[in-house]
mmCIF file of C-alpha atoms and ligand atoms in Angstrom:
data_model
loop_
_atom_site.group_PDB
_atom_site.id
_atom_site.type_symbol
_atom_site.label_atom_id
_atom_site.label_comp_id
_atom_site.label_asym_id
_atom_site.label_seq_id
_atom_site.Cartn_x
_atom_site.Cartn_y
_atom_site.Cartn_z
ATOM 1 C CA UNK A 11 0.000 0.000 0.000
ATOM 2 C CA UNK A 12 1.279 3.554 -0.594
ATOM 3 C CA UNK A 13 1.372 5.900 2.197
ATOM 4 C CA UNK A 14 -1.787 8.351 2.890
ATOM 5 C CA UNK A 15 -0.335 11.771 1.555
ATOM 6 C CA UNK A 16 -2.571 14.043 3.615
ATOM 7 C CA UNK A 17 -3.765 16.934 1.287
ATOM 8 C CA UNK A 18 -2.314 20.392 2.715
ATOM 9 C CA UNK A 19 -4.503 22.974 4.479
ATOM 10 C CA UNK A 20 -4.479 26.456 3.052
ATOM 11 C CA UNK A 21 -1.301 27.955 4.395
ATOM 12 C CA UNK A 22 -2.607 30.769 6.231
ATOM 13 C CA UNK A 23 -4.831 28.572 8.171
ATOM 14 C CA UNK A 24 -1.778 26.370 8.603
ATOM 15 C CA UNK A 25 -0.397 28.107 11.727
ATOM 16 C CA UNK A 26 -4.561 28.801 13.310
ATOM 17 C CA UNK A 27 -5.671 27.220 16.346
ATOM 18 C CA UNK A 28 -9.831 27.257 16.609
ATOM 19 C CA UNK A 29 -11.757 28.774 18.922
ATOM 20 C CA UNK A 30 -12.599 27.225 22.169
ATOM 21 C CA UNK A 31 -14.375 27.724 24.966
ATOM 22 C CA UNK A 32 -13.748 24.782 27.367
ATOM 23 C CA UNK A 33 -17.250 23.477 28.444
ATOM 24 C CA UNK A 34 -16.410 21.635 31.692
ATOM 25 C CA UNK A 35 -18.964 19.596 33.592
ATOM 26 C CA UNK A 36 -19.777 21.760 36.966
ATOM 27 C CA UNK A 37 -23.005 22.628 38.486
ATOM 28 C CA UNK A 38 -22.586 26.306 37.869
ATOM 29 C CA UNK A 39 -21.580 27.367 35.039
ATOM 30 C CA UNK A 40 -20.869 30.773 34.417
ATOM 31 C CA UNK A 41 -18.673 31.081 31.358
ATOM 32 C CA UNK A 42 -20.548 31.933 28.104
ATOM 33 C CA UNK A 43 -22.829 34.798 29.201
ATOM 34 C CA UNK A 44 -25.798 32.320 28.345
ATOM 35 C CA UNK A 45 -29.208 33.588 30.152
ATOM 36 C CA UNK A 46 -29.816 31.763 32.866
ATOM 37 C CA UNK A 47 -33.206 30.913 32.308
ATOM 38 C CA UNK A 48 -34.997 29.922 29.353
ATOM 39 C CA UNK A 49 -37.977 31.613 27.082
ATOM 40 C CA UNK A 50 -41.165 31.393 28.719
ATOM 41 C CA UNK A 51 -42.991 27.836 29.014
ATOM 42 C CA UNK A 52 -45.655 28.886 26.644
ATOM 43 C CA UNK A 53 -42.829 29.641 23.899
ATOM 44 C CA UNK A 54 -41.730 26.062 23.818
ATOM 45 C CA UNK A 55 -45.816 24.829 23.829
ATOM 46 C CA UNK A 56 -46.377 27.345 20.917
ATOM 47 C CA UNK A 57 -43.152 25.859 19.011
ATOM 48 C CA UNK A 58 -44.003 21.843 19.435
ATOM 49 C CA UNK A 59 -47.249 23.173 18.191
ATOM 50 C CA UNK A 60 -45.968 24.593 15.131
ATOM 51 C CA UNK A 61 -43.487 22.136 14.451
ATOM 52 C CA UNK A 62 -45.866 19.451 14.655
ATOM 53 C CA UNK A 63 -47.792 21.092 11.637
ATOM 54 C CA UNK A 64 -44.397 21.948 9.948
ATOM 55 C CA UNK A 65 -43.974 19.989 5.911
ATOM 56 C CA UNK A 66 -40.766 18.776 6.819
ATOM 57 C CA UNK A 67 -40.307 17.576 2.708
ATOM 58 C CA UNK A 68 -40.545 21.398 1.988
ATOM 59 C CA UNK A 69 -37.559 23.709 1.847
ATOM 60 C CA UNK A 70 -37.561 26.659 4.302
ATOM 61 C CA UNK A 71 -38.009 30.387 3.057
ATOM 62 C CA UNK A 72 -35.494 31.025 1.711
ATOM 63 C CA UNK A 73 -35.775 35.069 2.237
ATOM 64 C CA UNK A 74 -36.692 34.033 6.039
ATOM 65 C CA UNK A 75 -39.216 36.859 5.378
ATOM 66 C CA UNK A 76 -41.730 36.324 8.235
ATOM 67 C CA UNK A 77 -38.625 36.489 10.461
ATOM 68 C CA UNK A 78 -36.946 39.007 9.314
ATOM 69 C CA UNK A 79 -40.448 41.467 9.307
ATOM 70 C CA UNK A 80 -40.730 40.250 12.921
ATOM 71 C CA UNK A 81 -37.144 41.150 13.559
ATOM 72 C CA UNK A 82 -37.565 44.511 11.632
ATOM 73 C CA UNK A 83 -40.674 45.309 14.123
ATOM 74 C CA UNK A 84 -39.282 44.560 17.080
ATOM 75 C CA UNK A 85 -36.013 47.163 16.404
ATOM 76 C CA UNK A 86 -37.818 49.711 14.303
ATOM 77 C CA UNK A 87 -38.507 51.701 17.596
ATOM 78 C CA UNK A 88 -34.303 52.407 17.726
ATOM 79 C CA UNK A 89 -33.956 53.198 13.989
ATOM 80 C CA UNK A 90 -34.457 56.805 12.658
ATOM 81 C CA UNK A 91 -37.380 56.694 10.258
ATOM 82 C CA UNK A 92 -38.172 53.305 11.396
ATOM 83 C CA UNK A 93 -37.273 49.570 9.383
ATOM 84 C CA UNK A 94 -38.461 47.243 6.962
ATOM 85 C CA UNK A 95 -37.616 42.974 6.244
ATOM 86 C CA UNK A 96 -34.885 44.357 3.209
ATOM 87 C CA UNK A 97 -33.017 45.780 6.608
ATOM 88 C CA UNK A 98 -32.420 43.091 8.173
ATOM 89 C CA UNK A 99 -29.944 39.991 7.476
ATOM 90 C CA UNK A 100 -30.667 37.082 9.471
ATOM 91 C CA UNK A 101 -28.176 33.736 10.257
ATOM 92 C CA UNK A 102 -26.692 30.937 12.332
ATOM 93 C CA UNK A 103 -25.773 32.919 14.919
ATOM 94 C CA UNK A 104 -24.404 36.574 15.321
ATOM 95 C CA UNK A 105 -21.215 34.223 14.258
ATOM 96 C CA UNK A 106 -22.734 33.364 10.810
ATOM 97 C CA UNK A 107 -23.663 37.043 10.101
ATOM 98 C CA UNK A 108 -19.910 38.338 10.931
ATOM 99 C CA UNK A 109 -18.674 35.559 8.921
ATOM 100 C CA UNK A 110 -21.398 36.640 6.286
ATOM 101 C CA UNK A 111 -20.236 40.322 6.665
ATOM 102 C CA UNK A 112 -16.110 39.367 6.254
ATOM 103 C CA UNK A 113 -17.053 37.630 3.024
ATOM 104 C CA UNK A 114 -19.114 40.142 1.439
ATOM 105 C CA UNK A 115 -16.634 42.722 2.242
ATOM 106 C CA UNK A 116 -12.951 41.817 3.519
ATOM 107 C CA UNK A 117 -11.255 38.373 2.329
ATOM 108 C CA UNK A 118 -7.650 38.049 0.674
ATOM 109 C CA UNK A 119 -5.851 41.555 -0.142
ATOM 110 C CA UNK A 120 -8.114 43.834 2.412
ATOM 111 C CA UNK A 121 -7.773 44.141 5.488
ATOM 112 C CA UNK A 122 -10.065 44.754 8.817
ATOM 113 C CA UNK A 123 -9.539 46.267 11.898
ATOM 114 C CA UNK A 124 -10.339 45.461 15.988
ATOM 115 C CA UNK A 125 -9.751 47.096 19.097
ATOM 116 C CA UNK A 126 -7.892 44.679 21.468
ATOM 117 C CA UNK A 127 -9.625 43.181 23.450
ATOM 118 C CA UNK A 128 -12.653 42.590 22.106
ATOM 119 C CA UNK A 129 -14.254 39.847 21.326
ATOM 120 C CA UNK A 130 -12.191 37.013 19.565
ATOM 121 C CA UNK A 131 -14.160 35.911 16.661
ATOM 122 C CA UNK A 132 -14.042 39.028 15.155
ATOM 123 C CA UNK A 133 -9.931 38.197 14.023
ATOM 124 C CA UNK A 134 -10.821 35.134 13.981
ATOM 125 C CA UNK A 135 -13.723 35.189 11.188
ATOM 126 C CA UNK A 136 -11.630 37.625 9.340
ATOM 127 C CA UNK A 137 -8.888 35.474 8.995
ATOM 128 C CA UNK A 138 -10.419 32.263 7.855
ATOM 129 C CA UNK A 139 -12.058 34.361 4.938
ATOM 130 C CA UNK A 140 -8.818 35.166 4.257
ATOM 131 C CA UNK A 141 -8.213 39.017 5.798
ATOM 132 C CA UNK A 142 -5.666 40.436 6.967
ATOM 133 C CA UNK A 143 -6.379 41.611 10.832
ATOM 134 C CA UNK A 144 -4.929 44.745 12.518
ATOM 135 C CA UNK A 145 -5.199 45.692 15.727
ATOM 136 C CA UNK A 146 -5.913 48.802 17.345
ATOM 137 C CA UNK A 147 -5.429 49.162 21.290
ATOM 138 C CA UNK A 148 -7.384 50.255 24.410
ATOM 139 C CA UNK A 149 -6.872 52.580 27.331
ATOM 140 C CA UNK A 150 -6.219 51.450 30.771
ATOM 141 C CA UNK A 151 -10.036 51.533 31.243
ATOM 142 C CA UNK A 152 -10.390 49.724 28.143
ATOM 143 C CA UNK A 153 -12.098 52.672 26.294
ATOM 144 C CA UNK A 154 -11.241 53.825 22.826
ATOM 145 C CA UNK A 155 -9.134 57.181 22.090
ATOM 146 C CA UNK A 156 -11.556 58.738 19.741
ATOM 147 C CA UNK A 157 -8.139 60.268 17.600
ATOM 148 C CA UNK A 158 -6.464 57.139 17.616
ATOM 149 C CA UNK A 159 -9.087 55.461 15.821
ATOM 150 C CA UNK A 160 -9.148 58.179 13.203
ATOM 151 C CA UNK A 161 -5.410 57.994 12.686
ATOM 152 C CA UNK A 162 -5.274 53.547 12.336
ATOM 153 C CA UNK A 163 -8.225 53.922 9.685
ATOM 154 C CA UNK A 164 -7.110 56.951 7.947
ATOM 155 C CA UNK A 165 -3.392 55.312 7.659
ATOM 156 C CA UNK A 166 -4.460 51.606 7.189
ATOM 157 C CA UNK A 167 -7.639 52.089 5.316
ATOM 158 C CA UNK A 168 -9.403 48.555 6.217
ATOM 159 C CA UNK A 169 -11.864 47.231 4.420
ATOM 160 C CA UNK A 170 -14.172 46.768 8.086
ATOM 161 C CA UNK A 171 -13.586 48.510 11.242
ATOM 162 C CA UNK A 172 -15.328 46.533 13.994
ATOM 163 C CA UNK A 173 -16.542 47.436 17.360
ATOM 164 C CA UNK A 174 -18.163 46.018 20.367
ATOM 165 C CA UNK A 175 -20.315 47.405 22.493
ATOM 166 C CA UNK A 176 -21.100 46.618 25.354
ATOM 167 C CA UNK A 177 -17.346 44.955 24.549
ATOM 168 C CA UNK A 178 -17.209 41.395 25.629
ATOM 169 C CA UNK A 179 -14.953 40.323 27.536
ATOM 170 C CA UNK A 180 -14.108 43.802 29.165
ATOM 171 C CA UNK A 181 -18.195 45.422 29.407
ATOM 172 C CA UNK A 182 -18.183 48.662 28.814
ATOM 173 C CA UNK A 183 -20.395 50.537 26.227
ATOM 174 C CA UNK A 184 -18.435 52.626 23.600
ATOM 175 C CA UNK A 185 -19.963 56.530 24.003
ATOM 176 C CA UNK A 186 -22.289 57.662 20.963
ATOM 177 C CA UNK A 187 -19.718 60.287 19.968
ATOM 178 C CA UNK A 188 -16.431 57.163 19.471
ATOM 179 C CA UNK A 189 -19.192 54.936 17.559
ATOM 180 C CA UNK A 190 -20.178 58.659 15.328
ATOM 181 C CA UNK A 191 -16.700 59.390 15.172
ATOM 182 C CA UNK A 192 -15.829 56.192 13.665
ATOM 183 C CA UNK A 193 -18.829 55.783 11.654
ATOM 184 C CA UNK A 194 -17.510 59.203 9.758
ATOM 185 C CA UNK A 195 -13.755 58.184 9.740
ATOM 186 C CA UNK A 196 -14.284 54.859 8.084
ATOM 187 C CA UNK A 197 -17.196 56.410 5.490
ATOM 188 C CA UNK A 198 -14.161 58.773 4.671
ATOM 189 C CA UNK A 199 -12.231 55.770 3.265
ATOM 190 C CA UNK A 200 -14.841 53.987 1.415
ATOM 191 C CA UNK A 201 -14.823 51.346 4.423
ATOM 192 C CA UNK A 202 -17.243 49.257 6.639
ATOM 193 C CA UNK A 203 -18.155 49.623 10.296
ATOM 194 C CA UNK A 204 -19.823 47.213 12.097
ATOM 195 C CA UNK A 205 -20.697 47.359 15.639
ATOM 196 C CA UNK A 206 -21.042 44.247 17.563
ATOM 197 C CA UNK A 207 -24.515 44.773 20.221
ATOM 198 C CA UNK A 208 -24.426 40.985 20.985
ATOM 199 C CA UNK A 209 -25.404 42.957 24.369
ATOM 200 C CA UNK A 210 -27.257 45.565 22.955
ATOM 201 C CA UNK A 211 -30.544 45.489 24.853
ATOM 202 C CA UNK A 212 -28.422 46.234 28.412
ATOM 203 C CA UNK A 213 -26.505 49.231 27.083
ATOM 204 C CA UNK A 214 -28.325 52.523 27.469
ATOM 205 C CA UNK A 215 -27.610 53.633 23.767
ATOM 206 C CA UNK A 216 -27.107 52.060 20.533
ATOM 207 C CA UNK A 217 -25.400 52.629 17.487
ATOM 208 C CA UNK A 218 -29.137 51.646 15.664
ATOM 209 C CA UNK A 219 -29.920 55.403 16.039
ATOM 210 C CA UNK A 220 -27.002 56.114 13.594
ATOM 211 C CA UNK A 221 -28.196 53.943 10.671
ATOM 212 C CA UNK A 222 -29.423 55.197 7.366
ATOM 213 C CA UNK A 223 -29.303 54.330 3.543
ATOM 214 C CA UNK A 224 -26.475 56.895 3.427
ATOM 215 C CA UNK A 225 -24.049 55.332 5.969
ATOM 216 C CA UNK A 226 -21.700 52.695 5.782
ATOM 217 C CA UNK A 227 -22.518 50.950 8.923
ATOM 218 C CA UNK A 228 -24.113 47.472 10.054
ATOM 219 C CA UNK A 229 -25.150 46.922 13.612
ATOM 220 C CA UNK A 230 -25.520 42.743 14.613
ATOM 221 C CA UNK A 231 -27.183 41.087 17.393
ATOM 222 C CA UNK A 232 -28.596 37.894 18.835
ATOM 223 C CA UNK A 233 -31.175 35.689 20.358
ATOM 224 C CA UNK A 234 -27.934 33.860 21.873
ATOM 225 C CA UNK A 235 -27.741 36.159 25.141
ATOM 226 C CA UNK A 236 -30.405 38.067 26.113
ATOM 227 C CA UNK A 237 -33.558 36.564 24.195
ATOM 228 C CA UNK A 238 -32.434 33.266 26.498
ATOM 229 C CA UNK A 239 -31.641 31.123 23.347
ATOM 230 C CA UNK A 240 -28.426 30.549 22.760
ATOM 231 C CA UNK A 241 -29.382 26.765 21.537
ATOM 232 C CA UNK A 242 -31.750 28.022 18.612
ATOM 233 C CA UNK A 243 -28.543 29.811 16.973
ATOM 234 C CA UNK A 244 -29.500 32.688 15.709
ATOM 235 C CA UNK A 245 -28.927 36.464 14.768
ATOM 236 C CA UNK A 246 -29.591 39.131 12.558
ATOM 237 C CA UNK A 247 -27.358 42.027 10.801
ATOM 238 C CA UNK A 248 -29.421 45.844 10.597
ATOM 239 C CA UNK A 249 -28.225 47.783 8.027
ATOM 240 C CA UNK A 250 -29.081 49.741 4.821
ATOM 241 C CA UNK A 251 -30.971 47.564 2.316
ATOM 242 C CA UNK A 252 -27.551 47.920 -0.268
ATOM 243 C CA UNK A 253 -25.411 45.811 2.297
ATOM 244 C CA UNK A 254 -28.483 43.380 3.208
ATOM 245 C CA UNK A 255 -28.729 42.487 -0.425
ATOM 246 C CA UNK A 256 -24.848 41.782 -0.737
ATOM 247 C CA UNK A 257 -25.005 39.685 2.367
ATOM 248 C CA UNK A 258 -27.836 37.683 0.765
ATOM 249 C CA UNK A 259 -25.054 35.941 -2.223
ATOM 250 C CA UNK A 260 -23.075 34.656 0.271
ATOM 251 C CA UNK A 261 -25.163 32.761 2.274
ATOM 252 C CA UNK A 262 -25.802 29.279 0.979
ATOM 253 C CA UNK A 263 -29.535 29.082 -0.251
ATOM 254 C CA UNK A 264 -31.504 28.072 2.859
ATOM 255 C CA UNK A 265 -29.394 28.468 5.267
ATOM 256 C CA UNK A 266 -32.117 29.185 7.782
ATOM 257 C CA UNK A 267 -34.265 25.818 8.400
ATOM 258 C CA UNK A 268 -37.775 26.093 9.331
ATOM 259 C CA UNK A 269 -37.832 25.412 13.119
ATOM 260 C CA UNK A 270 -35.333 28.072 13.452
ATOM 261 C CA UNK A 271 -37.265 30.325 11.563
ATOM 262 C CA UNK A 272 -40.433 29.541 13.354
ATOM 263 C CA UNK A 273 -38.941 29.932 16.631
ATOM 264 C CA UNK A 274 -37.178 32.984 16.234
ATOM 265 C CA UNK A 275 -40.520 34.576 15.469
ATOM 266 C CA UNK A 276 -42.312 33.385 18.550
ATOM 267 C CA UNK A 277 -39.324 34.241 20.560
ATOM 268 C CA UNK A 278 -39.888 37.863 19.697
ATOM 269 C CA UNK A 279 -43.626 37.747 20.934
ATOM 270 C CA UNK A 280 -41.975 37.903 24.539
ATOM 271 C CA UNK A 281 -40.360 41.383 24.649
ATOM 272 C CA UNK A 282 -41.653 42.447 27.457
ATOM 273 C CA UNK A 283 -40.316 39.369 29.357
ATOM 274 C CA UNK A 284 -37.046 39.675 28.061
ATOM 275 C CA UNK A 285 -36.775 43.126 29.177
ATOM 276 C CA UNK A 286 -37.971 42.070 32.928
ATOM 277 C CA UNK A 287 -35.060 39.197 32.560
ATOM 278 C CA UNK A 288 -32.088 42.276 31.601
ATOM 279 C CA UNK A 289 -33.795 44.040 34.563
ATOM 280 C CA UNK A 290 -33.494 41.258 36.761
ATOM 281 C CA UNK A 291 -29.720 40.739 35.224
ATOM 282 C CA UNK A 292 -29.114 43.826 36.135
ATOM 283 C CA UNK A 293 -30.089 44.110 39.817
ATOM 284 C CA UNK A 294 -27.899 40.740 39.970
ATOM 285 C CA UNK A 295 -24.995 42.085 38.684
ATOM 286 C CA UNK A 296 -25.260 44.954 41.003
ATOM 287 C CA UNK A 297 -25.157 42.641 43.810
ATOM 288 C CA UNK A 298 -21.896 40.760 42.351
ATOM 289 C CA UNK A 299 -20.119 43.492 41.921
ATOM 290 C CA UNK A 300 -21.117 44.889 45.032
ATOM 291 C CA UNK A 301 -19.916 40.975 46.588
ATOM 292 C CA UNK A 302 -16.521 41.537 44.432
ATOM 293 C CA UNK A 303 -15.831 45.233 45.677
ATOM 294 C CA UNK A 304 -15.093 43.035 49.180
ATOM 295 C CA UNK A 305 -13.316 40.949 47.312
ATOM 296 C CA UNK A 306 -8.926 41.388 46.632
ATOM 297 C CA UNK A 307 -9.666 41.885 42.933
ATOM 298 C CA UNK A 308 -9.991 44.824 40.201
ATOM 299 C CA UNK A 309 -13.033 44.798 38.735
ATOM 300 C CA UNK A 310 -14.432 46.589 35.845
ATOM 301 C CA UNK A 311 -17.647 48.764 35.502
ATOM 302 C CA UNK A 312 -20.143 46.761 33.451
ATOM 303 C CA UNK A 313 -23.051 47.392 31.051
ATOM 304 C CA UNK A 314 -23.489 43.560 29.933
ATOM 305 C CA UNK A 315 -24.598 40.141 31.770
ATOM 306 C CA UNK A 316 -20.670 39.688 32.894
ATOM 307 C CA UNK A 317 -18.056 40.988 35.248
ATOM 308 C CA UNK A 318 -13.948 41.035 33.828
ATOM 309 C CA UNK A 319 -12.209 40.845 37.473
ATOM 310 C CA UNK A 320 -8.613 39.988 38.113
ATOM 311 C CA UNK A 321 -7.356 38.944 41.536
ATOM 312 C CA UNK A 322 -4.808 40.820 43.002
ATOM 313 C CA UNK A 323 -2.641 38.862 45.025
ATOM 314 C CA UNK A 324 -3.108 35.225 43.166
ATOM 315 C CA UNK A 325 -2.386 34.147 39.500
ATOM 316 C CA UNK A 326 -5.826 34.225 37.196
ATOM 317 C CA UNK A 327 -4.756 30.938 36.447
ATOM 318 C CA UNK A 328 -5.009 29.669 39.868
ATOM 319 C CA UNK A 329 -8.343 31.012 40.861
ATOM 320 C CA UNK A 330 -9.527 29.611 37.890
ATOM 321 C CA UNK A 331 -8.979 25.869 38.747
ATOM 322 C CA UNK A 332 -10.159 26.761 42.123
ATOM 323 C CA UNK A 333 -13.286 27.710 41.258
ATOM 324 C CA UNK A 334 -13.810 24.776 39.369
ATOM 325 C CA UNK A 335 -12.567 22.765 42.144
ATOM 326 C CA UNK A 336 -15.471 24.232 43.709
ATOM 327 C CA UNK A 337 -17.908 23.666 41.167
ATOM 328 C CA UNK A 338 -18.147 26.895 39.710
ATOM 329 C CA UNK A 339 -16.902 27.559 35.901
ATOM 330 C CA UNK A 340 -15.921 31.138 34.632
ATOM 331 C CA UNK A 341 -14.168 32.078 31.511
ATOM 332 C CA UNK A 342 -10.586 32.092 31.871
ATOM 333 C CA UNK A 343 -9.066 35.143 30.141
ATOM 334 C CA UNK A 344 -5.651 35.035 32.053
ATOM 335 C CA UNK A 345 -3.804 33.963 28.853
ATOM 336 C CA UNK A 346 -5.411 36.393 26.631
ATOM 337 C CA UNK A 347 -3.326 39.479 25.176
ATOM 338 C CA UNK A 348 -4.023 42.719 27.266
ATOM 339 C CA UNK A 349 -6.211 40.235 30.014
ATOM 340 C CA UNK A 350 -3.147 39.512 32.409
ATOM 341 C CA UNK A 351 -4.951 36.959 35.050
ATOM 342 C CA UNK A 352 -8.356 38.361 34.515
ATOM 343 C CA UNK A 353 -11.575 36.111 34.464
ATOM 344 C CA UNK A 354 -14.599 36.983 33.493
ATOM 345 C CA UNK A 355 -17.961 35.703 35.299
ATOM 346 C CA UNK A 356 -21.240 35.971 33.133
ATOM 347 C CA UNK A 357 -24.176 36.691 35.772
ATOM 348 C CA UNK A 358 -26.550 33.810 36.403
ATOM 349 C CA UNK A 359 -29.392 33.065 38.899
ATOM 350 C CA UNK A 360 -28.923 34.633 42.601
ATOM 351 C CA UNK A 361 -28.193 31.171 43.381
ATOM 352 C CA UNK A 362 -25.747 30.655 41.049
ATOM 353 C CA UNK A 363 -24.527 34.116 41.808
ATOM 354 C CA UNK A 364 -23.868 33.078 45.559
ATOM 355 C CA UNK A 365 -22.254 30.091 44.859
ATOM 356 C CA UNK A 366 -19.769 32.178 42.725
ATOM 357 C CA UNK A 367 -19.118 34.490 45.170
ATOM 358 C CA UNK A 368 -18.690 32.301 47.966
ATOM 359 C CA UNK A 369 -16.465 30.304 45.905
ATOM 360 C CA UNK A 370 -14.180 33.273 45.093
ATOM 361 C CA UNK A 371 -13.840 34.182 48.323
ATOM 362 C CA UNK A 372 -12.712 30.593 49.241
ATOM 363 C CA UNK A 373 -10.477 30.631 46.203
ATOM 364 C CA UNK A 374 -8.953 34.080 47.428
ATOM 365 C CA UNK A 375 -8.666 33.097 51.518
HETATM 366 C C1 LIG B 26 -21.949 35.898 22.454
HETATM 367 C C2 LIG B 26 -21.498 36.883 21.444
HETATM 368 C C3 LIG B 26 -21.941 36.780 20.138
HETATM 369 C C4 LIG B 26 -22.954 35.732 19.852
HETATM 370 O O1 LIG B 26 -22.710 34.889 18.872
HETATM 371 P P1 LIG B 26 -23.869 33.929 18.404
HETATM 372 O O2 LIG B 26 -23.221 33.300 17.229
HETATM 373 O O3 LIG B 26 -25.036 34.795 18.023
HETATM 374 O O4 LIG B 26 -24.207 33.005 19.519
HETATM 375 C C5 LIG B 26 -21.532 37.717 19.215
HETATM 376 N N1 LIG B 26 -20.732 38.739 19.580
HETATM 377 C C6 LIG B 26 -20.319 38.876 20.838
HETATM 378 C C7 LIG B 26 -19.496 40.041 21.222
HETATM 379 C C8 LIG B 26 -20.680 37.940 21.805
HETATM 380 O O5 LIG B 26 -20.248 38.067 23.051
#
């Protein structure tokens, strides 16, 4: 027999590691920024309901236009002049929309850029289409200098410029003047700016009140954190009806299947129980910070369902395994560039909440 000759990867994926997020087995887990709870009882009635009647030998809609009208309804209130379906992008995951987005408009010979650290998938999605990634820095507070961001798009001219806010992992929202500020630099260089609301429904402002035909910008969310359903993967792109329509030839024809489609419309009918769950998220996370500020860490001021702490007196690395020890999972961002022994706890049940706490303050005694 002759020997396998395995075919080669491309090269620039060659050196790549993939994303992970270690799921460990522990009671509590608080390292994804899931909801804790899920959608209302009645949501999952409604969907066996529907799916029962679904014509599973048909092919979904492919324009996922029920969906995306609902999705248009539910965000028109935030958009100047309100929104319609040809708005709206929709996809597996807020993950499958960025990926959609780097296809459409960065890949081999452009470039994008990200503001370290943000959120990893951004370089990461960029890269596997092919981009080139640059990075642009943070203060000590891990807000953006307004003029440095002019100067790294002005000099580098990316193809995308992306922001976060509220950032994951660091959870702070980006003021309306950087996100305006931006908005205009990149527009000045025939660029793209996309800003990354994953958490968008906990920060007091969004970047939704900048969009228009006219502007080069696309804002993305999901039903992944704070519509409680992270397993249904999926989100949605808003931006003028030009960049929607690019998006749409480079998805692969149905890439939306029924059930998702179905349930991403009746998990919209429960706004007003979503916004009672970020209010309830909220009042939590009050109460963990307040349980950290007795804590030996640094902690930084949130607007999102997670804390970025780092222990002062112990390695990140350390208090990591400890919590597990003790049952308790958080995301471990000690290794991360700019993160230096910093964790990050998403906020979960008050249960959950006090386990953390109590087994951080083990960890740290
Ligand atoms: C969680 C998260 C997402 C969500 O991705 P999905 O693919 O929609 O689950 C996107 N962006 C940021 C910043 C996130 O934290």
């Amino acid at each position: 027999m002759t020997e396998l000759r395995r075919p080669r990867v491309r090269p620039d994926l060659e050196l790549m590691t993939g994303y992970h997020s270690p799921q460990i087995d522990v009671d509590v887990r608080l390292n994804t920024n899931e909801a804790p709870e899920s959608p209302p009882e009645e949501f999952s009635e409604l969907l066996a309901a529907e799916l029962r009647a679904l014509e599973w030998n048909r092919y979904p809609d492919r324009s996922a236009h029920s969906l995306r009208s609902a999705i248009a309804e539910t965000e028109s209130a935030g958009v100047p002049g309100g929104l319609g379906a040809d708005q709206v992008f929709a996809a597996n995951g807020s993950n499958e929309v960025l990926q959609s987005i780097c296809l459409a408009y960065a890949g081999a010979g452009r470039s994008v850029l990200t503001f370290e650290p943000t959120y990893a998938l951004h370089s990461h999605i960029a890269r596997v289409c092919g981009a080139e990634v640059l990075h642009g820095g943070r203060d000590e507070a891990f807000g953006i200098a307004g003029d440095e961001l002019v100067r790294l798009v002005s000099e580098n001219r990316p193809a995308i410029t992306f922001l976060c806010s509220p950032n994951n992992p660091t959870g702070g929202v980006l003021p309306n003047e950087t996100v305006a500020e931006a908005l205009d630099a990149v527009e000045s260089v025939g660029g793209l700016l996309v800003v990354d609301e994953a958490y968008g429904q906990f920060s007091p402002h969004s970047a939704l009140a900048l969009l228009g035909e006219q502007r080069s910008l696309v804002v993305t969310r999901t039903f992944s954190k704070t519509w409680s359903a992270a397993a249904l993967r999926l989100g949605y792109a808003i931006g003028p009806t030009w960049l929607v329509a690019e998006l749409s030839k480079v998805v692969l024809p149905y890439h939306l299947d029924a059930p998702k489609q179905i349930a991403g419309v009746l998990a919209l009918r429960y706004g007003q129980e979503m916004r009672a769950r970020v209010a309830a998220l909220v009042e939590q996370r009050g109460r963990v910070a307040e349980g950290l500020a007795d804590l030996a860490v640094t902690q930084w001021p949130s607007d999102a369902n997670f804390i970025l702490f780092r222990p002062e007196r112990r390695r990140g690395e350390e208090v990591w395994q400890a919590l597990v020890d003790h049952g308790v999972l958080v995301r471990n961002c000690a290794s991360w560039p700019g993160l230096e022994d910093c964790l990050r706890v998403t906020i979960g049940t008050p249960v959950e909440n006090d386990r953390f706490l109590d087994a951080l303050r083990s960890a740290l005694s």
